[in-house]
PDB file of C-alpha atoms and ligand atoms in Angstrom:
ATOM      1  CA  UNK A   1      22.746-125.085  21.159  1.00  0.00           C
ATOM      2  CA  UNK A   2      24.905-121.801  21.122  1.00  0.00           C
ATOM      3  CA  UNK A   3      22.378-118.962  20.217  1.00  0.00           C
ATOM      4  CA  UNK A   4      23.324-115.457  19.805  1.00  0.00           C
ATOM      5  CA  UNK A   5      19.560-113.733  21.016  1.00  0.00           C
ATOM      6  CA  UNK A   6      19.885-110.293  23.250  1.00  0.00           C
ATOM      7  CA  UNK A   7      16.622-108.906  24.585  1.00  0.00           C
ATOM      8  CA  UNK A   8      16.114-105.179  24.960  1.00  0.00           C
ATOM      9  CA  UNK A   9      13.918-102.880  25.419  1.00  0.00           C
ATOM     10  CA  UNK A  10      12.922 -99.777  24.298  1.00  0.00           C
ATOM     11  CA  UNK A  11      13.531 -96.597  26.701  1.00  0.00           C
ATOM     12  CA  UNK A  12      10.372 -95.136  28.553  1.00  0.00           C
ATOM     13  CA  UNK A  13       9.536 -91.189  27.514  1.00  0.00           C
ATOM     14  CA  UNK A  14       9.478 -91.295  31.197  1.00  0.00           C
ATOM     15  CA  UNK A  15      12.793 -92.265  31.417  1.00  0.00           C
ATOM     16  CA  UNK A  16      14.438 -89.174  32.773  1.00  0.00           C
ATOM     17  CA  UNK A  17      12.387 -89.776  36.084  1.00  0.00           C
ATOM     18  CA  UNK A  18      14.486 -93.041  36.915  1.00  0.00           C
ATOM     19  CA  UNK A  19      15.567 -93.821  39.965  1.00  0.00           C
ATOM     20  CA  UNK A  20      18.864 -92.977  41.679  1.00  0.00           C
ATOM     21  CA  UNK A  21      20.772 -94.247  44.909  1.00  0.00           C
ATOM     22  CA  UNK A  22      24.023 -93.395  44.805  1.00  0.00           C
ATOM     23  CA  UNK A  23      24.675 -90.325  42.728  1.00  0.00           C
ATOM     24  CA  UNK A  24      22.868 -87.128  42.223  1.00  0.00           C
ATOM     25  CA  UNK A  25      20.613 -86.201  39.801  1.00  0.00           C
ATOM     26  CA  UNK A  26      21.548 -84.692  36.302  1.00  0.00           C
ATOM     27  CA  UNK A  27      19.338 -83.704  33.264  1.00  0.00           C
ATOM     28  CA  UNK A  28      19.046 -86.965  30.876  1.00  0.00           C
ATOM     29  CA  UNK A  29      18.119 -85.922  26.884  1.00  0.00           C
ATOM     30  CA  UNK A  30      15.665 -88.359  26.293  1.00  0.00           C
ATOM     31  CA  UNK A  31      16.036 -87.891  22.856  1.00  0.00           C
ATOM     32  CA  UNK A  32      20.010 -88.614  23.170  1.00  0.00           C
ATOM     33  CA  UNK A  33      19.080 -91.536  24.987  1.00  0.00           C
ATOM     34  CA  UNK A  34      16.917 -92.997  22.340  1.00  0.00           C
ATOM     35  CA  UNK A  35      19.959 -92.562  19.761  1.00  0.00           C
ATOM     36  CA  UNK A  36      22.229 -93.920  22.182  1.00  0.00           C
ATOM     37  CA  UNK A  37      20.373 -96.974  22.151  1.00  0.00           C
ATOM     38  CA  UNK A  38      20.151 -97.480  18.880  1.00  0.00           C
ATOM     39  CA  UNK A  39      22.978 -97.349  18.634  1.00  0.00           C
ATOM     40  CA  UNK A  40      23.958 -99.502  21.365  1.00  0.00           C
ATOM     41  CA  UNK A  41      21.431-102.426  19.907  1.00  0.00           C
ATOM     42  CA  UNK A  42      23.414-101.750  16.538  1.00  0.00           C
ATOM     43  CA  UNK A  43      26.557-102.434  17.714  1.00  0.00           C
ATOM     44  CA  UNK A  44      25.052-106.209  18.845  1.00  0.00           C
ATOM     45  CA  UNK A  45      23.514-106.615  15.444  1.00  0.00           C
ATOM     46  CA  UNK A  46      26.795-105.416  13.845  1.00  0.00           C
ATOM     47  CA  UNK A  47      28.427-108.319  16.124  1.00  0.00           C
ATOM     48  CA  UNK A  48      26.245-110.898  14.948  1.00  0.00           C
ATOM     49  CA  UNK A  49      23.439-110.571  17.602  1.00  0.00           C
ATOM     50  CA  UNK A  50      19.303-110.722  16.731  1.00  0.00           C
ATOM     51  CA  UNK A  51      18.185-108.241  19.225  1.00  0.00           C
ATOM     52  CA  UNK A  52      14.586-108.926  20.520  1.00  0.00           C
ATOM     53  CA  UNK A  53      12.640-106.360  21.629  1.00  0.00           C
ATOM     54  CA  UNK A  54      10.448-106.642  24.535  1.00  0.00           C
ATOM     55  CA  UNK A  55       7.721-104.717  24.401  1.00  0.00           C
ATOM     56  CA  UNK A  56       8.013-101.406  25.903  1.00  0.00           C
ATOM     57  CA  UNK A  57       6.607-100.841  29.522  1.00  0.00           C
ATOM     58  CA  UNK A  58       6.173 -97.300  28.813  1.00  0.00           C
ATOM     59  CA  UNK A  59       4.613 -96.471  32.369  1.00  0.00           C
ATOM     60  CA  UNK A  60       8.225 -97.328  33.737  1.00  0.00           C
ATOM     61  CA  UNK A  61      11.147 -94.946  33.623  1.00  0.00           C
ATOM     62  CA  UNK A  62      13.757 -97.712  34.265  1.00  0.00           C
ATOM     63  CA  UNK A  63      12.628 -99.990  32.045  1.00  0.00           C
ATOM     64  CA  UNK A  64      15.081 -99.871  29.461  1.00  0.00           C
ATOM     65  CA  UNK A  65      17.329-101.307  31.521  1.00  0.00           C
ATOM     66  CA  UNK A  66      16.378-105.204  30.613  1.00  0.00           C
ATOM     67  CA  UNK A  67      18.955-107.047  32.408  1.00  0.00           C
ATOM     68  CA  UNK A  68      16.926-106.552  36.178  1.00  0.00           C
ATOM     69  CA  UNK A  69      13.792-108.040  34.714  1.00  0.00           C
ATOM     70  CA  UNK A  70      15.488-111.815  34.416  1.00  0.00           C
ATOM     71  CA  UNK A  71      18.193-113.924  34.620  1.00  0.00           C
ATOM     72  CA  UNK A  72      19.263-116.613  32.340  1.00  0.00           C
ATOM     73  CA  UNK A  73      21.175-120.199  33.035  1.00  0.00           C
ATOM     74  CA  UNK A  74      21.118-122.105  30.092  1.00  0.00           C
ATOM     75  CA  UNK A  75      17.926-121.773  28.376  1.00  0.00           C
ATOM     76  CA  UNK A  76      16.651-121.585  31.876  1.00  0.00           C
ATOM     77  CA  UNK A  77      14.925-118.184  33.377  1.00  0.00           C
ATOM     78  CA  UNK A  78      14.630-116.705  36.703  1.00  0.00           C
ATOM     79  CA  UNK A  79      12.628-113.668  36.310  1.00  0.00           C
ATOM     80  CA  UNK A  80      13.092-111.185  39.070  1.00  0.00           C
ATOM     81  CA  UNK A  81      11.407-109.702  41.937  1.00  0.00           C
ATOM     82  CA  UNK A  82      12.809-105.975  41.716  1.00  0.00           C
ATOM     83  CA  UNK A  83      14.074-105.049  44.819  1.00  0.00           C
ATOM     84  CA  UNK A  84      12.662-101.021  43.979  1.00  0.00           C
ATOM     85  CA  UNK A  85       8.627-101.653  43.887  1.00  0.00           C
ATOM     86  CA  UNK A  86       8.379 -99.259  40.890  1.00  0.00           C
ATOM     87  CA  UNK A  87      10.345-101.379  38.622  1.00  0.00           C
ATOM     88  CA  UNK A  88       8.090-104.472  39.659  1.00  0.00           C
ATOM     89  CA  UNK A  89       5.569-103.830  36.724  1.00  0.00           C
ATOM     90  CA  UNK A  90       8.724-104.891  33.937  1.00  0.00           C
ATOM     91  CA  UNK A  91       8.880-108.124  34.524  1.00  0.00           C
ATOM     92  CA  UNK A  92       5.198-108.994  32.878  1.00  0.00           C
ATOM     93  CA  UNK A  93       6.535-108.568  29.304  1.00  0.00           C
ATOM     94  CA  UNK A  94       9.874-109.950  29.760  1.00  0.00           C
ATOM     95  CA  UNK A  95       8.155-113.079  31.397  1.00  0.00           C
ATOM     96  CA  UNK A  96       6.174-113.469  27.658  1.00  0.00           C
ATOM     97  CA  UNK A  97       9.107-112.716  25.842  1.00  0.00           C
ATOM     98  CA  UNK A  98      11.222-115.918  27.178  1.00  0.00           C
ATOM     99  CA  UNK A  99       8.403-117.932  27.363  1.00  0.00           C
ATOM    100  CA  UNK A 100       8.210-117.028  23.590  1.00  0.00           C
ATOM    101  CA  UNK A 101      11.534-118.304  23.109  1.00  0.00           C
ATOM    102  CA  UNK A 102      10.824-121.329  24.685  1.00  0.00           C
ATOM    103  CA  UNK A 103      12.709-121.093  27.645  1.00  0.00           C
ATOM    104  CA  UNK A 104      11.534-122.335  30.866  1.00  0.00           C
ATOM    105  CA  UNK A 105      10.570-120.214  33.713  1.00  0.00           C
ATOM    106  CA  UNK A 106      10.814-119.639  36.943  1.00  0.00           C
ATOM    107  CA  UNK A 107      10.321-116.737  39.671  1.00  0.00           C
ATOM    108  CA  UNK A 108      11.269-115.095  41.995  1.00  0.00           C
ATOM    109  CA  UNK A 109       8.568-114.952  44.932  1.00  0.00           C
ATOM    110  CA  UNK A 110       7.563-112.697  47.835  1.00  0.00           C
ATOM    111  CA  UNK A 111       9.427-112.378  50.182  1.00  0.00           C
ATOM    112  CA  UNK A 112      12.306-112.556  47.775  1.00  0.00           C
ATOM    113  CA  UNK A 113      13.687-109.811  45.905  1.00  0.00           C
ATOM    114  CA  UNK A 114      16.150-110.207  43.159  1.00  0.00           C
ATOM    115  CA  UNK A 115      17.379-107.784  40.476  1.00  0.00           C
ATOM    116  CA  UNK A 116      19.421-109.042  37.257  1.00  0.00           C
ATOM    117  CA  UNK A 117      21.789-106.566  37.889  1.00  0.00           C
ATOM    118  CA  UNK A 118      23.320-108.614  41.548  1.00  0.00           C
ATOM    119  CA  UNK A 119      24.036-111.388  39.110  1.00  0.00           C
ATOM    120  CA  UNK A 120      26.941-111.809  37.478  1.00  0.00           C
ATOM    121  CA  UNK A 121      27.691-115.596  35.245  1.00  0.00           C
ATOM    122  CA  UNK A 122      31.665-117.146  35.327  1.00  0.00           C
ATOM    123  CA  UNK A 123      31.143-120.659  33.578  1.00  0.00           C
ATOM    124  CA  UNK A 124      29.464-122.385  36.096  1.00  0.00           C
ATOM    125  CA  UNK A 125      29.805-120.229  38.446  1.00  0.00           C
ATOM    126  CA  UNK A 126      26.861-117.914  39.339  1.00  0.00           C
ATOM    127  CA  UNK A 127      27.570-114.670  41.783  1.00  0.00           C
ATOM    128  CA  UNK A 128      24.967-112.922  43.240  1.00  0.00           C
ATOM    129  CA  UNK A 129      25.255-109.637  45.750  1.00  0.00           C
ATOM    130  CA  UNK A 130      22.990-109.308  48.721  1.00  0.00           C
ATOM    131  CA  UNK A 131      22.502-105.675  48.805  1.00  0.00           C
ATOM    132  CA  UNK A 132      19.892-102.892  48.552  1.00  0.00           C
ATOM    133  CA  UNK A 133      18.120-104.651  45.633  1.00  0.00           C
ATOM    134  CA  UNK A 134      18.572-108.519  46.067  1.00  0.00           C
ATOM    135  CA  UNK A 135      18.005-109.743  49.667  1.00  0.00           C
ATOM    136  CA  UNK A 136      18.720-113.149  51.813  1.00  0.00           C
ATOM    137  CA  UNK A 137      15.544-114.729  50.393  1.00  0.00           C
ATOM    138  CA  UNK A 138      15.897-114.168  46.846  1.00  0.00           C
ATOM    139  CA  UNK A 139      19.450-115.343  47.063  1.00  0.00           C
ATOM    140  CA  UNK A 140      18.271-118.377  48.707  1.00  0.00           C
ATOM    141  CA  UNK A 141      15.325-118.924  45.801  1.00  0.00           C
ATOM    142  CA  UNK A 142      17.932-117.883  42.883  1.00  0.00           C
ATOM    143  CA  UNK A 143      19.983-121.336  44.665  1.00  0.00           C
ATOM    144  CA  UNK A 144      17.054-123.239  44.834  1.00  0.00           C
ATOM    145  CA  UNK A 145      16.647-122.915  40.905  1.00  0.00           C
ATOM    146  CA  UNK A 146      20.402-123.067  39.365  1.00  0.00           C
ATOM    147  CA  UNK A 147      21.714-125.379  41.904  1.00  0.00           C
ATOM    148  CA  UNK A 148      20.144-128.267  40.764  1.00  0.00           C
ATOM    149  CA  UNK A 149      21.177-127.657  37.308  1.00  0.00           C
ATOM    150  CA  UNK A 150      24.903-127.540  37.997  1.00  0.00           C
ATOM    151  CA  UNK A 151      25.639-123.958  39.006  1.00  0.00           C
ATOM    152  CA  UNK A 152      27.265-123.012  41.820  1.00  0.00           C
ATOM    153  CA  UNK A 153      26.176-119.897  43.803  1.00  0.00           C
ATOM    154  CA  UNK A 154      28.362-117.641  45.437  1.00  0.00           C
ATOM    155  CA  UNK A 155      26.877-115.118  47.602  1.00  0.00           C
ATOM    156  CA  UNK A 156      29.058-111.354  47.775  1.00  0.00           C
ATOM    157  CA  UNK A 157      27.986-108.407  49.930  1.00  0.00           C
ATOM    158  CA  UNK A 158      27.083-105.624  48.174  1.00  0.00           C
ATOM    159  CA  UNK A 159      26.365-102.278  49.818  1.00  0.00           C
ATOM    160  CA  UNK A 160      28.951 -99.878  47.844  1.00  0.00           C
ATOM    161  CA  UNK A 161      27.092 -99.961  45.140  1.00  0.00           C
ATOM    162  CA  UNK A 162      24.039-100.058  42.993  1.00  0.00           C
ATOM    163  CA  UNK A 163      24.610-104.066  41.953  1.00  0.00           C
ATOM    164  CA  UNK A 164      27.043-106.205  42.045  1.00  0.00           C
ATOM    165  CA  UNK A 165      27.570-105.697  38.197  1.00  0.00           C
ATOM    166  CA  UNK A 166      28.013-102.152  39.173  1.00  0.00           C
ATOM    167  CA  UNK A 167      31.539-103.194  40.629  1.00  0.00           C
ATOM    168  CA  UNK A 168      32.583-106.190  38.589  1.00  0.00           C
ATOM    169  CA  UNK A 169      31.910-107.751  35.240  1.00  0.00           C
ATOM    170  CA  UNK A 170      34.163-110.716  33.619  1.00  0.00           C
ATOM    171  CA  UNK A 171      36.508-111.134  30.554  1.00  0.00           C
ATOM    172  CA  UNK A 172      35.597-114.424  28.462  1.00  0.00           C
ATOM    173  CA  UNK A 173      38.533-116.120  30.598  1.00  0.00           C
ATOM    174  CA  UNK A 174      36.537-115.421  33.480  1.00  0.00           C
ATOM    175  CA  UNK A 175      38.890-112.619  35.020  1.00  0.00           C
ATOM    176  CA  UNK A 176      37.114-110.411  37.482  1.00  0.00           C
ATOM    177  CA  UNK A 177      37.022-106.630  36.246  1.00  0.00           C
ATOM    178  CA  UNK A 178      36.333-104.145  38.943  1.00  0.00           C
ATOM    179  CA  UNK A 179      37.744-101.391  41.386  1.00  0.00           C
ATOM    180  CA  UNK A 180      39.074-102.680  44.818  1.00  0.00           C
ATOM    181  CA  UNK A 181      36.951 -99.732  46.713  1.00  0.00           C
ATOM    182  CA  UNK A 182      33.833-100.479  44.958  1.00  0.00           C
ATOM    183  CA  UNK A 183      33.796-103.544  46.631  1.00  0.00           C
ATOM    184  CA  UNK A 184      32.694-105.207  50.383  1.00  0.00           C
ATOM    185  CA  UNK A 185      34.792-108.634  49.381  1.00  0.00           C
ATOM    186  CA  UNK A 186      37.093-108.248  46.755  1.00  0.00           C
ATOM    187  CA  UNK A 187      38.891-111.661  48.074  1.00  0.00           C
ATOM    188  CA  UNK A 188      35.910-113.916  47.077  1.00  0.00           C
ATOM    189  CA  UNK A 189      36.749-113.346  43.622  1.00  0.00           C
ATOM    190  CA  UNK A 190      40.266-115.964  42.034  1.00  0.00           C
ATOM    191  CA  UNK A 191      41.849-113.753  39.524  1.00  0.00           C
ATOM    192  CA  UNK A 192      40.856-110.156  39.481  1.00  0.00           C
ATOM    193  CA  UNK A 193      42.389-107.175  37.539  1.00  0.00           C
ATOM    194  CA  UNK A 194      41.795-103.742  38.744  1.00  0.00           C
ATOM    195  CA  UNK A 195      40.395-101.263  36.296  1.00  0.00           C
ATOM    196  CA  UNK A 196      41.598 -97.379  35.909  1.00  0.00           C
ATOM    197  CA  UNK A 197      37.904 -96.295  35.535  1.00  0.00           C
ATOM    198  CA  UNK A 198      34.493 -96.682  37.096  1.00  0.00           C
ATOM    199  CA  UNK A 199      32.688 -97.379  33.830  1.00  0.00           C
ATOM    200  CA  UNK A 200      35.751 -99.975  32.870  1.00  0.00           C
ATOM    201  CA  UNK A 201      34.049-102.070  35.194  1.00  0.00           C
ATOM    202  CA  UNK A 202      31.783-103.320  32.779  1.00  0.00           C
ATOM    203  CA  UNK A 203      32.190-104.835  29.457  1.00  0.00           C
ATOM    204  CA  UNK A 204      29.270-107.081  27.670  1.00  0.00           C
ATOM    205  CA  UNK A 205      30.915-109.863  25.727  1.00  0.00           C
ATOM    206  CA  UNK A 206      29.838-110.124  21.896  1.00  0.00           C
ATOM    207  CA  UNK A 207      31.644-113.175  21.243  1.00  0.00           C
ATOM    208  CA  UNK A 208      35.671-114.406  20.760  1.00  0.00           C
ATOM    209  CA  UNK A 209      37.343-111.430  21.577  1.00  0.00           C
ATOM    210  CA  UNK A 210      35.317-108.688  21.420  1.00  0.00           C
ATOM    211  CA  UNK A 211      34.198-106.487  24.741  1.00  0.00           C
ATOM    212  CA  UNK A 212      31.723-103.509  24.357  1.00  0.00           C
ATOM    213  CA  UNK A 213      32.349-101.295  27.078  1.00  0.00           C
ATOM    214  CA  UNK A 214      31.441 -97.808  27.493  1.00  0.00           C
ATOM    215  CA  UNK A 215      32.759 -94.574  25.833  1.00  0.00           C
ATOM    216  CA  UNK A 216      33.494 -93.130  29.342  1.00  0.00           C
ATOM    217  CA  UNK A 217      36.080 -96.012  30.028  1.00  0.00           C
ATOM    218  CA  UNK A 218      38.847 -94.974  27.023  1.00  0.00           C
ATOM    219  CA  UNK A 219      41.903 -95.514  29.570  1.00  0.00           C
ATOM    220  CA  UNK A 220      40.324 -99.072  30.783  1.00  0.00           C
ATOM    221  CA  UNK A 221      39.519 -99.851  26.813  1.00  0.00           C
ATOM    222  CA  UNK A 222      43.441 -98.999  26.174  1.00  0.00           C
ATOM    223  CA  UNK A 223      44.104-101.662  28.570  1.00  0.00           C
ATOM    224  CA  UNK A 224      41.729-104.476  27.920  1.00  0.00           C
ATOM    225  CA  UNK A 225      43.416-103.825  24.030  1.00  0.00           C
ATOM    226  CA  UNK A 226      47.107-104.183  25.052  1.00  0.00           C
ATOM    227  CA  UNK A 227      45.719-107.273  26.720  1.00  0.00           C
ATOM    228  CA  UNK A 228      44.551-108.741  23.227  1.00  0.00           C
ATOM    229  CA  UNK A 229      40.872-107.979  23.530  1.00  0.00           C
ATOM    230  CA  UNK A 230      39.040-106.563  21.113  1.00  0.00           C
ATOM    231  CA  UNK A 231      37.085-103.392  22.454  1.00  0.00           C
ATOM    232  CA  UNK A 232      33.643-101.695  20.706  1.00  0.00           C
ATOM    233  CA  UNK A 233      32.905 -98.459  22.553  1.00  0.00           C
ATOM    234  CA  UNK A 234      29.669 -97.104  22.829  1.00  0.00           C
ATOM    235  CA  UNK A 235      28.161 -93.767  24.385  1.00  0.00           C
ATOM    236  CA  UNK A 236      25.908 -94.775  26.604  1.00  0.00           C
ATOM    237  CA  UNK A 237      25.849 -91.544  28.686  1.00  0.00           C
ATOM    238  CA  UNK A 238      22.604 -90.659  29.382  1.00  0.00           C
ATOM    239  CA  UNK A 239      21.713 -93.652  30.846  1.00  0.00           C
ATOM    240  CA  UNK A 240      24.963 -93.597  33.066  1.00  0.00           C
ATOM    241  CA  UNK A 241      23.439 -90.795  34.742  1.00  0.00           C
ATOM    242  CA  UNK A 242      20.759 -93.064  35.935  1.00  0.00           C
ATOM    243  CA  UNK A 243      23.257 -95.391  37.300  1.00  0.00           C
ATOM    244  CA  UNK A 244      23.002 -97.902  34.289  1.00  0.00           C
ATOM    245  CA  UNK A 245      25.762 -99.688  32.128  1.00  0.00           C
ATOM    246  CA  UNK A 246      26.574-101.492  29.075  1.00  0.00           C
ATOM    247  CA  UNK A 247      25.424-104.629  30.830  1.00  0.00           C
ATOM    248  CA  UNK A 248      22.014-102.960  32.131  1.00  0.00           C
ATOM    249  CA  UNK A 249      20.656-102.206  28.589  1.00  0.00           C
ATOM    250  CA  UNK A 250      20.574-106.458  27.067  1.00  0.00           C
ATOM    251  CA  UNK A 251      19.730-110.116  28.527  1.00  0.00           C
ATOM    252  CA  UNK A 252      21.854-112.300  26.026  1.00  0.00           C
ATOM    253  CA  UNK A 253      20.530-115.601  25.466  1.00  0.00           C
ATOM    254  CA  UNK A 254      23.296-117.682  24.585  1.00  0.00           C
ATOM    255  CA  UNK A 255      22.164-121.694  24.708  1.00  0.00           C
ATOM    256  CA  UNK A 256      18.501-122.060  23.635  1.00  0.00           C
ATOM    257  CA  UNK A 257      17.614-125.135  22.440  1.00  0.00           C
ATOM    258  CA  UNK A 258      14.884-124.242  20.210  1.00  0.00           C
TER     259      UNK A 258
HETATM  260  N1  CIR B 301      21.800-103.574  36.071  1.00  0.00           N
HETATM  261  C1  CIR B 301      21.919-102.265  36.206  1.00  0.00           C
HETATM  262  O1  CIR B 301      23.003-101.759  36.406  1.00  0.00           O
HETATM  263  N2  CIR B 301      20.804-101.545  36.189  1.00  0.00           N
HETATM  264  C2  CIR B 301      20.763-100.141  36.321  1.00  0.00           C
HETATM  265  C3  CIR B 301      19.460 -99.706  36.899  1.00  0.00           C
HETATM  266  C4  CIR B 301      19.386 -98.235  37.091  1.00  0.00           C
HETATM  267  C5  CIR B 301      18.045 -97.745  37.579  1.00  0.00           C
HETATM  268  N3  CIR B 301      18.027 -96.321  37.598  1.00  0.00           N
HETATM  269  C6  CIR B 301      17.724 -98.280  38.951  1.00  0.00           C
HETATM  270  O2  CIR B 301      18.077 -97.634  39.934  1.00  0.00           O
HETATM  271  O3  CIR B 301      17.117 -99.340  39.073  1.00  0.00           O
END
């Protein structure tokens, strides 16, 4: 059944400490970020989505950033192995909340590591980087699970970038959005448009039309409208200093069957 459920999670007062690979560190308002995401879990609501809070994991400065803590196929859930060992204590409430929800579980085991982030849905087709965060086994055990239930899994190097949904996101017609440099492989991906921004990169789909992408992507936003797409902006720019995204901030659960 087609459900319209987003998990997300409430930022961490520590959340300023996050971690960082690939850009330097800047001051993050914590109090900014807090408004920016409520507002960001208003603009689902506003788009027909019941956002689900998990419950905070306050002890964790990344934690607000939902989308590494699982991965749904289906009303079927991988939770992940963070590949960063301070981000491994997330996954215990996330685990309850889609259990809650009736969905079944799986995991991702030692020696595997797997964030949500190096996994990116196209239909049935499931990409997954191997890079800094997601390594050979947890590629192999994310197979292991979707395989069987009709996904196909297509492995892409990642080592430009955080995650692979740092570089590339998709359009509902499953169009690859990303920047060519960003990327170790751009040819594994059929029909790809090149974006004029970083941020552009990512959009979260809300359903028919409509994209929200970041505030810091107007030029890429211009674009994706002249292209017929609907786009909701949001400011998510306190958390883009800690190398998150629109993506990085919901799960969306879109076929339970409860
Ligand atoms: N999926 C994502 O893009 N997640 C962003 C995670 C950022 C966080 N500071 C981290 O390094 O894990």
């Amino acid at each position: 059944m087609p459900s319209k459920k987003a998990l997300v999670r409430r930022p961490s007062p520590r959340l300023a400490e996050g971690l960082l690979t690939h850009i330097e560190r800047e001051k993050v308002d914590v109090d900014l970020a807090v408004e920016q995401w409520e507002a960001y879990t208003e603009a689902l609501r506003t788009h027909g989505w019941e956002t689900i809070e998990v419950d905070p994991a306050d002890d964790c400065p990344d934690s607000v950033f939902v989308e590494d803590t699982v991965v749904m196929y289906r009303n079927v859930a991988l939770i992940a192995r963070p590949g960063a060992e301070s981000r491994r204590g997330e996954t215990e409430g996330v685990e309850e909340a889609v259990a809650s929800l009736g969905c079944s579980v799986n995991w991702i085991w030692e020696p595997g590591t797997l964030d949500g982030g190096d996994v990116l849905k196209v239909g049935d087709t499931i990409y997954v980087g191997r890079g800094g965060r997601t390594n050979a086994a947890g590629v192999q055990q994310l197979r292991a699970v979707f395989e069987p239930l009709g996904a196909r899994v297509v492995a892409v190097p990642v080592s430009k970038v955080l995650h692979l949904k740092s570089a590339i996101t998709a359009l509902p017609d499953g169009t690859i959005l990303g920047r060519i440099p960003q990327l170790d492989a751009p040819s594994l991906f059929p029909r790809f448009l090149p974006v004029p921004e970083e941020s552009g990169a990512h959009v979260v789909l809300l359903g028919g039309d409509k994209l929200l992408i970041a505030a810091s992507a107007p030029k890429t936003a211009e674009l994706l409208a002249d292209l017929g797409h609907e786009t909701v902006p949001v400011d998510i720019s306190e958390f883009e200093k800690l190398e998150g995204c629109v993506t990085c901030l919901s799960v969306r659960l879109r076929e339970l069957y409860v």
